[in-house]
Amino acid sequence: MKKTFLLFLFFGTLVYGYHYDDLLLKAQASIFPKIMLLDKKLKNKLIDGKIIYTVVYDKNDYRSALNVSDFIDENHKGHFDKYEYQVNLVEFTDLSDETQASAIYALNSNQYIEKVAEIAKKKGIIAFAYDISNLKNGFLFSLMLEKSAVLYLNKENLYTQQVDFVESLFQIVKFLNANGR
Amino acid sequence: MKHKIFHNHNRFTLILLLSLNLSDLSAKTGSILESISSEMKHFNTIATKTKQNEHYQPYIISVFQGEKLQKLGVSNLKEALELVPGVDMATDNFNNQTPIFRGSNSLAYGQSKLFIDGVLVNNVFFDAYSEYLSLPIEMIKRVEVARGPGSKTDGVNAYAGSIHVITYAEDFKGFESKDKLVLKYGSHDYSMGGFMKTFKAEDLKLFIDFFYQKDDKKLPAGPDGLSQGVFGPNNIALSKSGNAPLWSKEYSLGINLTYKDFSIKARTLDHTGGSAYGINLALPQNSDRLKLPSHYFEVAYNKQNNNYKVDIKAGFKYDTFDSKAKLTPDNLNLGGVIFTDGIYGEHLSKQRTVYQSSYFKYSGIKNHLITAGYRFMKEETIDMSSKLSNRATGDVELVDYSDTLPFFDVDAKRNTLILSLQDEFQFSSDLSFIYGFNYEQTSYENAGIDPRVSMVYQLDSENIFKTIYSRSHRNASWQEMFTKNNRARVGNTKLKPEYVDAFEVAYIKKYTSDSYFQTNLFYLLNKDQIYNSSTDPEYKNAVDTDIYGFELEYKGNISSVDELYLNYSYVSGKTTIKDEGKRESLPNVAHQLAKGYYIYNLNNALSLSGVAKYVGSKGRVSGDTREKVKAYSTLDTSLNYKNQKYNCTLALSIKNIFNAKVTYASPPNTYIEDYAQERRNFLIAFTKEF
């Protein structure tokens, strides 16, 4: 039994990973597109007059990415406020500087998260992360369902992006430092 | 001049346009922010109701989703509870299976409470819910298990823990439940069929679920209690070994109706099972049976208006103990009377509970949520009959002894009034408190005040701390108060409630949004626990037990295509039997429990999973000279296929794949080989969603 206990502690300290919470996915799919509308420089990020909301996923998570896309369409029905939008599903391996995106929403990945953050930074667009731990890897926003729903913003990444949010947004976010705390 | 006027006019127009634009932008921004805040509140409400923000709640709780449990090949509620940290299983001669939380009094009933969609379903006769443990997992949307007395629902005290089963009657906008058909087949000729259906029309919603299941399970048992002299030394030779009839047959129909602010919840469960190990500890015949039907009906009014919320409920519940069995073997000699064909018995006790509760919540004081209310319950036995073979002549024909030798008090009744007051105080965004108390009065002994204080501190997004102090009590069960004319159990209406003061501390480390490591420490001071023994069968408040221990829990992934869950618990302590002056280590308790599951997704349709359990050895009560109950490990495996196109799932499970010997402890001087549980068995389950 001691071996089991020690094995337990070993796993507890070493292993991390991901799994998708359906409620959290839908909460993020519902709220993140609206955050984009609070960027005063949104017009600079339109592509052919549309918002391209790019969902980046690992090939094993295609179904989760599709669920996000379907949920956005169910709730927003083709428009974020007055802007027409298109949801683009792109695998991590296919994402590049050439990928069209007004904003990026990344599901989980062991390998490509920093690459996504770099591309978002180069493009000067908002990067949303499913997982809050990715905020320390260069992402800007995540959402957690804690005692209340909390919108996290990594302020270290804020000034590196070509975004200019309305002041009132900062009253509803919780700031995280560079180390993600 | 004209040019100047024109220039001023343009400037004015520009300023006006700019003001209008800014005003328009401000209004739009305001509207977007309001929409975001409203969405966050909506999802937060769902997360709180569905306990998906369990780590931030002021109690120690584990939540298992029904779909995940199905994927693991879990068959029913009992198997789901076996995954909970610190929870072990016990049984008795009626095959009343009882979850034991953190080693708390494994021989008592009523230590924990079961709620189905918010309705308390513990039967009055045993204060247990064994008949609900076979609820098929496909009918369950979610299982929430709060360890310790920290969670109080509408004033109901849960001494060692509370179990909330949420069916698919629950749905939220964007998370509607689908209609479902279920078919299962397995070992012991087990078969099950069921469905659930939702009807919606404007403000009306009707949800119906139904299932029927049966099996012919028989497990080896014996030698029975006669071998230990339960009927005296001259009957020891009549002792038997053989198969205990553990078959079951049941159906259940549940209805949930919602219309605007009104709702109705109703369920009928008709549960019949084999007589297991016998009322009198003599191995029964296969045809001997025990029925434990349970029916409830509740109507509720739930209204929220600005800072006020009111929740008013009224309902009734019927539960019955109905046994028909051959109680002893042929040729039993009882006081010189020979029962050539054995003793037959029919015992019936029917109970009714009527209750009404009203709870008010007020959130008008900043950062406070005040809850106040009451719950009133009237429990009574409304019918009792006791028929036995002729005790005077030994003739097998049944004689009605309801008036002369009742097995139960036909006038058993108890009224209970619980008053509750609580405040949830959000001190800051990182620190929240809950404090309050219940006050309980009964028509027997009053429980008095049960206070509760808990704190949740969120250091940052990764680290959460909880501390909880809670006092709770368990009223004596019907069995302990009103049993009559039973050599092994003598009821005592003067019993006081048992009390527990629980101290709990928890630390949660969140690695990612969905993976975490949790540590819980607990220290439970149990006083006046109800106890009897074979030498002194009258129930008394004779035991104090101190229990301490810890639980570890981990959930995460090793790769992108799997999921891993592990928990380990350690419990220890001392029991003091006050009137015998004895102090001993916790008897009938496994000091170590470890459980876990692993799911590997082979592709989008197919997954392979394993559920492993380790239950440590258990020491005996003092005076019981048998060896410890041996530790055991089991492994269940399941192959799950999900067809997204046709919305159907097929699962094949093999449980206890290494055919481990699993036994639950029996009391001393009864079935000395304990109660053997299932060996290797299989299950096939098919579900189709519409």
GROMACS .gro file of N, CA and C in nm, chain A residues 45-161:
model
  351
   45LYS      N    1  -0.900   4.487  -3.773
   45LYS     CA    2  -0.876   4.342  -3.772
   45LYS      C    3  -0.978   4.266  -3.859
   46LEU      N    4  -1.067   4.342  -3.921
   46LEU     CA    5  -1.166   4.275  -4.004
   46LEU      C    6  -1.099   4.223  -4.131
   47ILE      N    7  -1.148   4.113  -4.179
   47ILE     CA    8  -1.094   4.055  -4.303
   47ILE      C    9  -1.210   4.044  -4.399
   48ASP      N   10  -1.198   4.117  -4.509
   48ASP     CA   11  -1.310   4.128  -4.605
   48ASP      C   12  -1.438   4.171  -4.535
   49GLY      N   13  -1.420   4.265  -4.442
   49GLY     CA   14  -1.536   4.320  -4.371
   49GLY      C   15  -1.595   4.228  -4.267
   50LYS      N   16  -1.529   4.112  -4.241
   50LYS     CA   17  -1.586   4.015  -4.146
   50LYS      C   18  -1.489   3.993  -4.030
   51ILE      N   19  -1.546   3.950  -3.919
   51ILE     CA   20  -1.462   3.902  -3.808
   51ILE      C   21  -1.435   3.754  -3.835
   52ILE      N   22  -1.308   3.719  -3.841
   52ILE     CA   23  -1.274   3.577  -3.855
   52ILE      C   24  -1.231   3.528  -3.717
   53TYR      N   25  -1.317   3.447  -3.655
   53TYR     CA   26  -1.290   3.393  -3.521
   53TYR      C   27  -1.227   3.256  -3.542
   54THR      N   28  -1.097   3.250  -3.521
   54THR     CA   29  -1.024   3.126  -3.553
   54THR      C   30  -1.010   3.040  -3.428
   55VAL      N   31  -1.062   2.917  -3.435
   55VAL     CA   32  -1.050   2.821  -3.324
   55VAL      C   33  -0.939   2.724  -3.360
   56VAL      N   34  -0.837   2.719  -3.276
   56VAL     CA   35  -0.722   2.634  -3.302
   56VAL      C   36  -0.729   2.512  -3.211
   57TYR      N   37  -0.708   2.392  -3.269
   57TYR     CA   38  -0.730   2.271  -3.191
   57TYR      C   39  -0.630   2.163  -3.230
   58ASP      N   40  -0.612   2.070  -3.138
   58ASP     CA   41  -0.534   1.949  -3.166
   58ASP      C   42  -0.623   1.854  -3.246
   59LYS      N   43  -0.562   1.774  -3.333
   59LYS     CA   44  -0.646   1.692  -3.421
   59LYS      C   45  -0.740   1.599  -3.344
   60ASN      N   46  -0.701   1.562  -3.222
   60ASN     CA   47  -0.789   1.476  -3.141
   60ASN      C   48  -0.908   1.551  -3.082
   61ASP      N   49  -0.903   1.683  -3.091
   61ASP     CA   50  -1.009   1.764  -3.029
   61ASP      C   51  -1.102   1.824  -3.132
   62TYR      N   52  -1.107   1.764  -3.249
   62TYR     CA   53  -1.190   1.822  -3.356
   62TYR      C   54  -1.335   1.837  -3.311
   63ARG      N   55  -1.384   1.733  -3.241
   63ARG     CA   56  -1.525   1.738  -3.200
   63ARG      C   57  -1.551   1.854  -3.104
   64SER      N   58  -1.458   1.878  -3.013
   64SER     CA   59  -1.475   1.990  -2.919
   64SER      C   60  -1.473   2.123  -2.995
   65ALA      N   61  -1.382   2.133  -3.092
   65ALA     CA   62  -1.375   2.257  -3.172
   65ALA      C   63  -1.505   2.278  -3.250
   66LEU      N   64  -1.558   2.168  -3.303
   66LEU     CA   65  -1.685   2.177  -3.378
   66LEU      C   66  -1.800   2.219  -3.286
   67ASN      N   67  -1.797   2.166  -3.165
   67ASN     CA   68  -1.902   2.203  -3.067
   67ASN      C   69  -1.897   2.353  -3.037
   68VAL      N   70  -1.775   2.405  -3.027
   68VAL     CA   71  -1.759   2.549  -3.001
   68VAL      C   72  -1.819   2.628  -3.119
   69SER      N   73  -1.785   2.585  -3.238
   69SER     CA   74  -1.834   2.653  -3.358
   69SER      C   75  -1.986   2.647  -3.366
   70ASP      N   76  -2.041   2.532  -3.341
   70ASP     CA   77  -2.187   2.515  -3.346
   70ASP      C   78  -2.256   2.601  -3.242
   71PHE      N   79  -2.197   2.608  -3.124
   71PHE     CA   80  -2.257   2.686  -3.016
   71PHE      C   81  -2.255   2.835  -3.050
   72ILE      N   82  -2.144   2.880  -3.109
   72ILE     CA   83  -2.135   3.021  -3.149
   72ILE      C   84  -2.243   3.052  -3.252
   73ASP      N   85  -2.258   2.965  -3.350
   73ASP     CA   86  -2.359   2.987  -3.454
   73ASP      C   87  -2.500   2.985  -3.398
   74GLU      N   88  -2.525   2.896  -3.304
   74GLU     CA   89  -2.659   2.890  -3.241
   74GLU      C   90  -2.692   3.019  -3.170
   75ASN      N   91  -2.590   3.077  -3.105
   75ASN     CA   92  -2.617   3.193  -3.021
   75ASN      C   93  -2.604   3.326  -3.093
   76HIS      N   94  -2.516   3.331  -3.191
   76HIS     CA   95  -2.491   3.460  -3.256
   76HIS      C   96  -2.548   3.470  -3.396
   77LYS      N   97  -2.581   3.356  -3.455
   77LYS     CA   98  -2.654   3.351  -3.582
   77LYS      C   99  -2.594   3.439  -3.691
   78GLY      N  100  -2.463   3.433  -3.706
   78GLY     CA  101  -2.398   3.498  -3.819
   78GLY      C  102  -2.343   3.636  -3.792
   79HIS      N  103  -2.381   3.696  -3.678
   79HIS     CA  104  -2.334   3.831  -3.650
   79HIS      C  105  -2.292   3.847  -3.505
   80PHE      N  106  -2.173   3.912  -3.487
   80PHE     CA  107  -2.137   3.962  -3.354
   80PHE      C  108  -2.174   4.110  -3.358
   81ASP      N  109  -2.282   4.143  -3.294
   81ASP     CA  110  -2.335   4.280  -3.300
   81ASP      C  111  -2.360   4.313  -3.447
   82LYS      N  112  -2.303   4.419  -3.503
   82LYS     CA  113  -2.330   4.453  -3.643
   82LYS      C  114  -2.231   4.386  -3.738
   83TYR      N  115  -2.134   4.314  -3.685
   83TYR     CA  116  -2.028   4.257  -3.769
   83TYR      C  117  -2.062   4.114  -3.809
   84GLU      N  118  -2.051   4.091  -3.939
   84GLU     CA  119  -2.065   3.954  -3.986
   84GLU      C  120  -1.941   3.877  -3.939
   85TYR      N  121  -1.958   3.750  -3.907
   85TYR     CA  122  -1.842   3.674  -3.863
   85TYR      C  123  -1.837   3.540  -3.935
   86GLN      N  124  -1.718   3.480  -3.920
   86GLN     CA  125  -1.700   3.343  -3.972
   86GLN      C  126  -1.612   3.270  -3.871
   87VAL      N  127  -1.651   3.150  -3.835
   87VAL     CA  128  -1.569   3.069  -3.744
   87VAL      C  129  -1.481   2.979  -3.829
   88ASN      N  130  -1.353   2.987  -3.803
   88ASN     CA  131  -1.252   2.913  -3.880
   88ASN      C  132  -1.192   2.807  -3.787
   89LEU      N  133  -1.203   2.680  -3.825
   89LEU     CA  134  -1.141   2.575  -3.742
   89LEU      C  135  -1.007   2.536  -3.805
   90VAL      N  136  -0.899   2.551  -3.728
   90VAL     CA  137  -0.765   2.526  -3.781
   90VAL      C  138  -0.689   2.438  -3.682
   91GLU      N  139  -0.626   2.334  -3.733
   91GLU     CA  140  -0.542   2.251  -3.644
   91GLU      C  141  -0.416   2.328  -3.607
   92PHE      N  142  -0.363   2.296  -3.489
   92PHE     CA  143  -0.240   2.363  -3.444
   92PHE      C  144  -0.129   2.353  -3.548
   93THR      N  145  -0.117   2.237  -3.608
   93THR     CA  146  -0.007   2.214  -3.703
   93THR      C  147  -0.024   2.298  -3.829
   94ASP      N  148  -0.149   2.337  -3.859
   94ASP     CA  149  -0.175   2.414  -3.982
   94ASP      C  150  -0.172   2.565  -3.959
   95LEU      N  151  -0.166   2.605  -3.833
   95LEU     CA  152  -0.170   2.750  -3.805
   95LEU      C  153  -0.037   2.814  -3.844
   96SER      N  154  -0.044   2.927  -3.914
   96SER     CA  155   0.078   2.998  -3.952
   96SER      C  156   0.047   3.147  -3.955
   97ASP      N  157   0.150   3.225  -3.992
   97ASP     CA  158   0.131   3.370  -4.003
   97ASP      C  159   0.029   3.403  -4.113
   98GLU      N  160   0.013   3.310  -4.209
   98GLU     CA  161  -0.077   3.336  -4.322
   98GLU      C  162  -0.223   3.308  -4.286
   99THR      N  163  -0.246   3.240  -4.174
   99THR     CA  164  -0.384   3.204  -4.139
   99THR      C  165  -0.464   3.330  -4.111
  100GLN      N  166  -0.580   3.337  -4.172
  100GLN     CA  167  -0.665   3.454  -4.150
  100GLN      C  168  -0.731   3.446  -4.012
  101ALA      N  169  -0.718   3.556  -3.939
  101ALA     CA  170  -0.779   3.556  -3.804
  101ALA      C  171  -0.794   3.699  -3.755
  102SER      N  172  -0.912   3.730  -3.704
  102SER     CA  173  -0.933   3.857  -3.634
  102SER      C  174  -0.906   3.838  -3.486
  103ALA      N  175  -0.922   3.714  -3.443
  103ALA     CA  176  -0.892   3.676  -3.305
  103ALA      C  177  -0.871   3.526  -3.306
  104ILE      N  178  -0.799   3.478  -3.207
  104ILE     CA  179  -0.771   3.334  -3.199
  104ILE      C  180  -0.821   3.282  -3.065
  105TYR      N  181  -0.887   3.165  -3.070
  105TYR     CA  182  -0.927   3.095  -2.948
  105TYR      C  183  -0.861   2.958  -2.954
  106ALA      N  184  -0.773   2.931  -2.856
  106ALA     CA  185  -0.697   2.806  -2.860
  106ALA      C  186  -0.750   2.707  -2.757
  107LEU      N  187  -0.776   2.585  -2.807
  107LEU     CA  188  -0.800   2.474  -2.715
  107LEU      C  189  -0.663   2.428  -2.665
  108ASN      N  190  -0.658   2.312  -2.603
  108ASN     CA  191  -0.534   2.273  -2.537
  108ASN      C  192  -0.433   2.208  -2.631
  109SER      N  193  -0.307   2.228  -2.597
  109SER     CA  194  -0.200   2.163  -2.671
  109SER      C  195  -0.078   2.155  -2.580
  110ASN      N  196  -0.005   2.044  -2.593
  110ASN     CA  197   0.120   2.030  -2.517
  110ASN      C  198   0.234   2.104  -2.584
  111GLN      N  199   0.224   2.116  -2.719
  111GLN     CA  200   0.342   2.161  -2.793
  111GLN      C  201   0.331   2.299  -2.856
  112TYR      N  202   0.210   2.336  -2.898
  112TYR     CA  203   0.200   2.449  -2.992
  112TYR      C  204   0.148   2.579  -2.930
  113ILE      N  205   0.128   2.581  -2.800
  113ILE     CA  206   0.064   2.698  -2.739
  113ILE      C  207   0.148   2.824  -2.760
  114GLU      N  208   0.276   2.813  -2.738
  114GLU     CA  209   0.362   2.932  -2.752
  114GLU      C  210   0.365   2.980  -2.897
  115LYS      N  211   0.359   2.886  -2.989
  115LYS     CA  212   0.356   2.922  -3.132
  115LYS      C  213   0.232   3.006  -3.161
  116VAL      N  214   0.117   2.963  -3.106
  116VAL     CA  215  -0.010   3.035  -3.128
  116VAL      C  216   0.001   3.175  -3.071
  117ALA      N  217   0.055   3.186  -2.950
  117ALA     CA  218   0.068   3.317  -2.884
  117ALA      C  219   0.158   3.409  -2.967
  118GLU      N  220   0.265   3.354  -3.023
  118GLU     CA  221   0.357   3.433  -3.107
  118GLU      C  222   0.286   3.487  -3.229
  119ILE      N  223   0.211   3.400  -3.295
  119ILE     CA  224   0.139   3.439  -3.417
  119ILE      C  225   0.036   3.547  -3.385
  120ALA      N  226  -0.035   3.529  -3.273
  120ALA     CA  227  -0.136   3.630  -3.234
  120ALA      C  228  -0.068   3.764  -3.207
  121LYS      N  229   0.047   3.755  -3.144
  121LYS     CA  230   0.121   3.879  -3.111
  121LYS      C  231   0.167   3.949  -3.238
  122LYS      N  232   0.219   3.871  -3.334
  122LYS     CA  233   0.267   3.928  -3.461
  122LYS      C  234   0.152   3.996  -3.535
  123LYS      N  235   0.039   3.929  -3.532
  123LYS     CA  236  -0.078   3.981  -3.603
  123LYS      C  237  -0.144   4.096  -3.525
  124GLY      N  238  -0.110   4.108  -3.399
  124GLY     CA  239  -0.170   4.214  -3.316
  124GLY      C  240  -0.315   4.186  -3.285
  125ILE      N  241  -0.349   4.059  -3.267
  125ILE     CA  242  -0.489   4.025  -3.242
  125ILE      C  243  -0.504   3.962  -3.104
  126ILE      N  244  -0.629   3.955  -3.058
  126ILE     CA  245  -0.657   3.900  -2.925
  126ILE      C  246  -0.642   3.748  -2.930
  127ALA      N  247  -0.577   3.695  -2.827
  127ALA     CA  248  -0.564   3.550  -2.813
  127ALA      C  249  -0.637   3.506  -2.688
  128PHE      N  250  -0.739   3.421  -2.708
  128PHE     CA  251  -0.816   3.365  -2.596
  128PHE      C  252  -0.769   3.220  -2.574
  129ALA      N  253  -0.761   3.180  -2.448
  129ALA     CA  254  -0.719   3.042  -2.416
  129ALA      C  255  -0.829   2.970  -2.341
  130TYR      N  256  -0.854   2.843  -2.378
  130TYR     CA  257  -0.946   2.761  -2.299
  130TYR      C  258  -0.890   2.746  -2.158
  131ASP      N  259  -0.761   2.717  -2.153
  131ASP     CA  260  -0.699   2.687  -2.024
  131ASP      C  261  -0.629   2.810  -1.967
  132ILE      N  262  -0.662   2.843  -1.844
  132ILE     CA  263  -0.605   2.961  -1.780
  132ILE      C  264  -0.453   2.953  -1.768
  133SER      N  265  -0.400   2.833  -1.759
  133SER     CA  266  -0.254   2.820  -1.742
  133SER      C  267  -0.181   2.870  -1.867
  134ASN      N  268  -0.250   2.887  -1.978
  134ASN     CA  269  -0.185   2.936  -2.101
  134ASN      C  270  -0.171   3.087  -2.105
  135LEU      N  271  -0.227   3.155  -2.005
  135LEU     CA  272  -0.209   3.301  -2.002
  135LEU      C  273  -0.062   3.336  -1.979
  136LYS      N  274   0.009   3.250  -1.910
  136LYS     CA  275   0.151   3.283  -1.887
  136LYS      C  276   0.235   3.252  -2.011
  137ASN      N  277   0.172   3.190  -2.111
  137ASN     CA  278   0.244   3.159  -2.235
  137ASN      C  279   0.216   3.262  -2.344
  138GLY      N  280   0.158   3.374  -2.307
  138GLY     CA  281   0.141   3.482  -2.404
  138GLY      C  282  -0.003   3.511  -2.444
  139PHE      N  283  -0.098   3.433  -2.390
  139PHE     CA  284  -0.238   3.458  -2.422
  139PHE      C  285  -0.291   3.574  -2.340
  140LEU      N  286  -0.402   3.630  -2.386
  140LEU     CA  287  -0.453   3.751  -2.322
  140LEU      C  288  -0.567   3.722  -2.225
  141PHE      N  289  -0.663   3.642  -2.269
  141PHE     CA  290  -0.784   3.620  -2.188
  141PHE      C  291  -0.807   3.471  -2.165
  142SER      N  292  -0.864   3.442  -2.048
  142SER     CA  293  -0.927   3.313  -2.026
  142SER      C  294  -1.045   3.338  -1.933
  143LEU      N  295  -1.130   3.237  -1.923
  143LEU     CA  296  -1.249   3.248  -1.836
  143LEU      C  297  -1.255   3.124  -1.750
  144MET      N  298  -1.278   3.146  -1.621
  144MET     CA  299  -1.292   3.032  -1.529
  144MET      C  300  -1.427   3.040  -1.459
  145LEU      N  301  -1.485   2.924  -1.430
  145LEU     CA  302  -1.609   2.918  -1.352
  145LEU      C  303  -1.570   2.885  -1.209
  146GLU      N  304  -1.549   2.989  -1.130
  146GLU     CA  305  -1.511   2.969  -0.990
  146GLU      C  306  -1.635   2.990  -0.906
  147LYS      N  307  -1.622   3.050  -0.792
  147LYS     CA  308  -1.744   3.076  -0.713
  147LYS      C  309  -1.835   3.168  -0.794
  148SER      N  310  -1.771   3.256  -0.868
  148SER     CA  311  -1.845   3.328  -0.972
  148SER      C  312  -1.765   3.311  -1.101
  149ALA      N  313  -1.823   3.347  -1.214
  149ALA     CA  314  -1.749   3.338  -1.341
  149ALA      C  315  -1.647   3.450  -1.342
  150VAL      N  316  -1.521   3.420  -1.370
  150VAL     CA  317  -1.414   3.520  -1.363
  150VAL      C  318  -1.343   3.527  -1.498
  151LEU      N  319  -1.333   3.648  -1.550
  151LEU     CA  320  -1.263   3.672  -1.675
  151LEU      C  321  -1.122   3.717  -1.640
  152TYR      N  322  -1.024   3.634  -1.678
  152TYR     CA  323  -0.886   3.666  -1.644
  152TYR      C  324  -0.817   3.734  -1.761
  153LEU      N  325  -0.735   3.834  -1.730
  153LEU     CA  326  -0.660   3.906  -1.832
  153LEU      C  327  -0.514   3.912  -1.786
  154ASN      N  328  -0.424   3.869  -1.874
  154ASN     CA  329  -0.282   3.878  -1.841
  154ASN      C  330  -0.232   4.014  -1.881
  155LYS      N  331  -0.218   4.101  -1.785
  155LYS     CA  332  -0.184   4.240  -1.815
  155LYS      C  333  -0.043   4.253  -1.874
  156GLU      N  334   0.042   4.153  -1.852
  156GLU     CA  335   0.177   4.159  -1.911
  156GLU      C  336   0.169   4.155  -2.062
  157ASN      N  337   0.065   4.086  -2.115
  157ASN     CA  338   0.051   4.072  -2.260
  157ASN      C  339  -0.032   4.184  -2.321
  158LEU      N  340  -0.091   4.264  -2.236
  158LEU     CA  341  -0.189   4.362  -2.285
  158LEU      C  342  -0.123   4.465  -2.373
  159TYR      N  343  -0.009   4.519  -2.331
  159TYR     CA  344   0.048   4.633  -2.402
  159TYR      C  345   0.130   4.592  -2.523
  160THR      N  346   0.149   4.462  -2.538
  160THR     CA  347   0.222   4.414  -2.654
  160THR      C  348   0.128   4.392  -2.772
  161GLN      N  349  -0.002   4.393  -2.745
  161GLN     CA  350  -0.098   4.368  -2.852
  161GLN      C  351  -0.146   4.500  -2.912
   0.00000   0.00000   0.00000
